[in-house]
Amino acid sequence: MPGAYWIAHVTVTNPEAYGKYAEAAGPAIAKAGGKFLARGARYVQLEGKERARNVVAWFPSLEAAEACYRGPEYQAALAHAKGAAERDLVIVEAIE
């Protein structure tokens, strides 16, 4: 499945504010063609800093994923996450 993967590793520090982010982020991601493949499910940390919430979303392209992130709907959602979580987010282009 070509396209791109949006991979986030998150430690939530303010569940109420982060809940507002999650509520608004889902529709913004879907509007951009994104589909969640994993979100807050079980995981095994093998290396690096452990974050309790891990999210993987698929997008039709790297450009679509980046446009979603930079778009007004996602940025409005992201405003709720600022100060409410420690996050690492990367977009990785899929290979055939």
Short mmCIF file of C-alpha atoms in Angstrom, two decimals:
data_model
loop_
_atom_site.label_atom_id
_atom_site.label_comp_id
_atom_site.label_asym_id
_atom_site.label_seq_id
_atom_site.Cartn_x
_atom_site.Cartn_y
_atom_site.Cartn_z
CA MET A 1 0.00 0.00 0.00
CA PRO A 2 2.02 3.02 -1.20
CA GLY A 3 1.42 6.38 0.38
CA ALA A 4 2.86 7.65 3.62
CA TYR A 5 2.65 6.87 7.32
CA TRP A 6 2.12 9.49 10.01
CA ILE A 7 3.72 8.06 13.15
CA ALA A 8 3.23 9.74 16.52
CA HIS A 9 4.57 8.77 19.92
CA VAL A 10 2.85 10.66 22.72
CA THR A 11 2.93 11.06 26.48
CA VAL A 12 -0.25 12.83 27.57
CA THR A 13 0.26 15.26 30.45
CA ASN A 14 -3.20 16.88 30.44
CA PRO A 15 -5.89 14.33 29.49
CA GLU A 16 -8.74 16.86 29.35
CA ALA A 17 -6.98 19.19 26.91
CA TYR A 18 -5.56 16.31 24.90
CA GLY A 19 -9.04 14.82 24.61
CA LYS A 20 -10.13 18.03 22.86
CA TYR A 21 -7.18 17.63 20.49
CA ALA A 22 -8.09 14.01 19.70
CA GLU A 23 -11.73 14.91 19.13
CA ALA A 24 -10.81 17.53 16.50
CA ALA A 25 -7.75 15.81 15.00
CA GLY A 26 -9.59 12.69 13.83
CA PRO A 27 -11.93 14.54 11.46
CA ALA A 28 -9.04 16.70 10.15
CA ILE A 29 -7.00 13.58 9.38
CA ALA A 30 -9.96 11.86 7.71
CA LYS A 31 -10.70 14.96 5.60
CA ALA A 32 -7.12 14.78 4.27
CA GLY A 33 -7.57 11.14 3.26
CA GLY A 34 -5.87 9.74 6.36
CA LYS A 35 -6.89 6.45 7.95
CA PHE A 36 -5.87 5.28 11.39
CA LEU A 37 -4.03 1.94 11.38
CA ALA A 38 -3.09 1.94 15.08
CA ARG A 39 -4.13 4.29 17.85
CA GLY A 40 -3.46 3.76 21.53
CA ALA A 41 -3.30 -0.02 21.20
CA ARG A 42 -1.02 -2.49 22.97
CA TYR A 43 2.67 -2.12 22.19
CA VAL A 44 6.10 -3.38 23.18
CA GLN A 45 8.84 -0.76 23.61
CA LEU A 46 12.15 -2.23 22.43
CA GLU A 47 14.34 0.87 22.08
CA GLY A 48 14.21 4.59 22.71
CA LYS A 49 12.01 6.66 24.95
CA GLU A 50 8.76 5.00 25.89
CA ARG A 51 5.57 6.93 25.19
CA ALA A 52 2.28 5.44 26.34
CA ARG A 53 0.29 6.46 23.24
CA ASN A 54 1.39 5.44 19.76
CA VAL A 55 -0.51 6.35 16.61
CA VAL A 56 -0.02 5.27 12.99
CA ALA A 57 -2.14 6.78 10.23
CA TRP A 58 -1.92 6.12 6.50
CA PHE A 59 -2.21 8.91 3.93
CA PRO A 60 -2.33 8.69 0.12
CA SER A 61 1.01 10.55 -0.10
CA LEU A 62 3.66 12.25 1.98
CA GLU A 63 2.42 15.57 0.60
CA ALA A 64 -1.16 14.84 1.71
CA ALA A 65 0.04 14.00 5.22
CA GLU A 66 2.14 17.14 5.47
CA ALA A 67 -0.67 19.29 4.06
CA CYS A 68 -2.98 17.84 6.71
CA TYR A 69 -0.53 18.75 9.47
CA ARG A 70 -0.09 22.29 8.17
CA GLY A 71 -3.79 22.77 7.36
CA PRO A 72 -6.12 24.98 9.40
CA GLU A 73 -8.29 22.13 10.73
CA TYR A 74 -5.38 20.15 12.13
CA GLN A 75 -3.61 23.25 13.44
CA ALA A 76 -6.78 24.20 15.33
CA ALA A 77 -6.82 20.72 16.87
CA LEU A 78 -3.10 20.87 17.61
CA ALA A 79 -3.58 24.04 19.66
CA HIS A 80 -5.25 21.82 22.32
CA ALA A 81 -2.25 19.46 22.40
CA LYS A 82 0.30 22.22 23.01
CA GLY A 83 1.28 21.98 26.65
CA ALA A 84 -0.95 18.91 27.09
CA ALA A 85 1.47 16.29 25.79
CA GLU A 86 5.05 15.47 24.90
CA ARG A 87 4.98 14.33 21.26
CA ASP A 88 7.23 13.04 18.54
CA LEU A 89 5.70 13.02 15.06
CA VAL A 90 7.21 11.90 11.78
CA ILE A 91 5.83 11.30 8.30
CA VAL A 92 7.48 8.45 6.41
CA GLU A 93 6.92 7.72 2.75
CA ALA A 94 5.85 4.12 2.15
CA ILE A 95 7.74 1.87 -0.25
CA GLU A 96 6.17 -0.50 -2.72
#
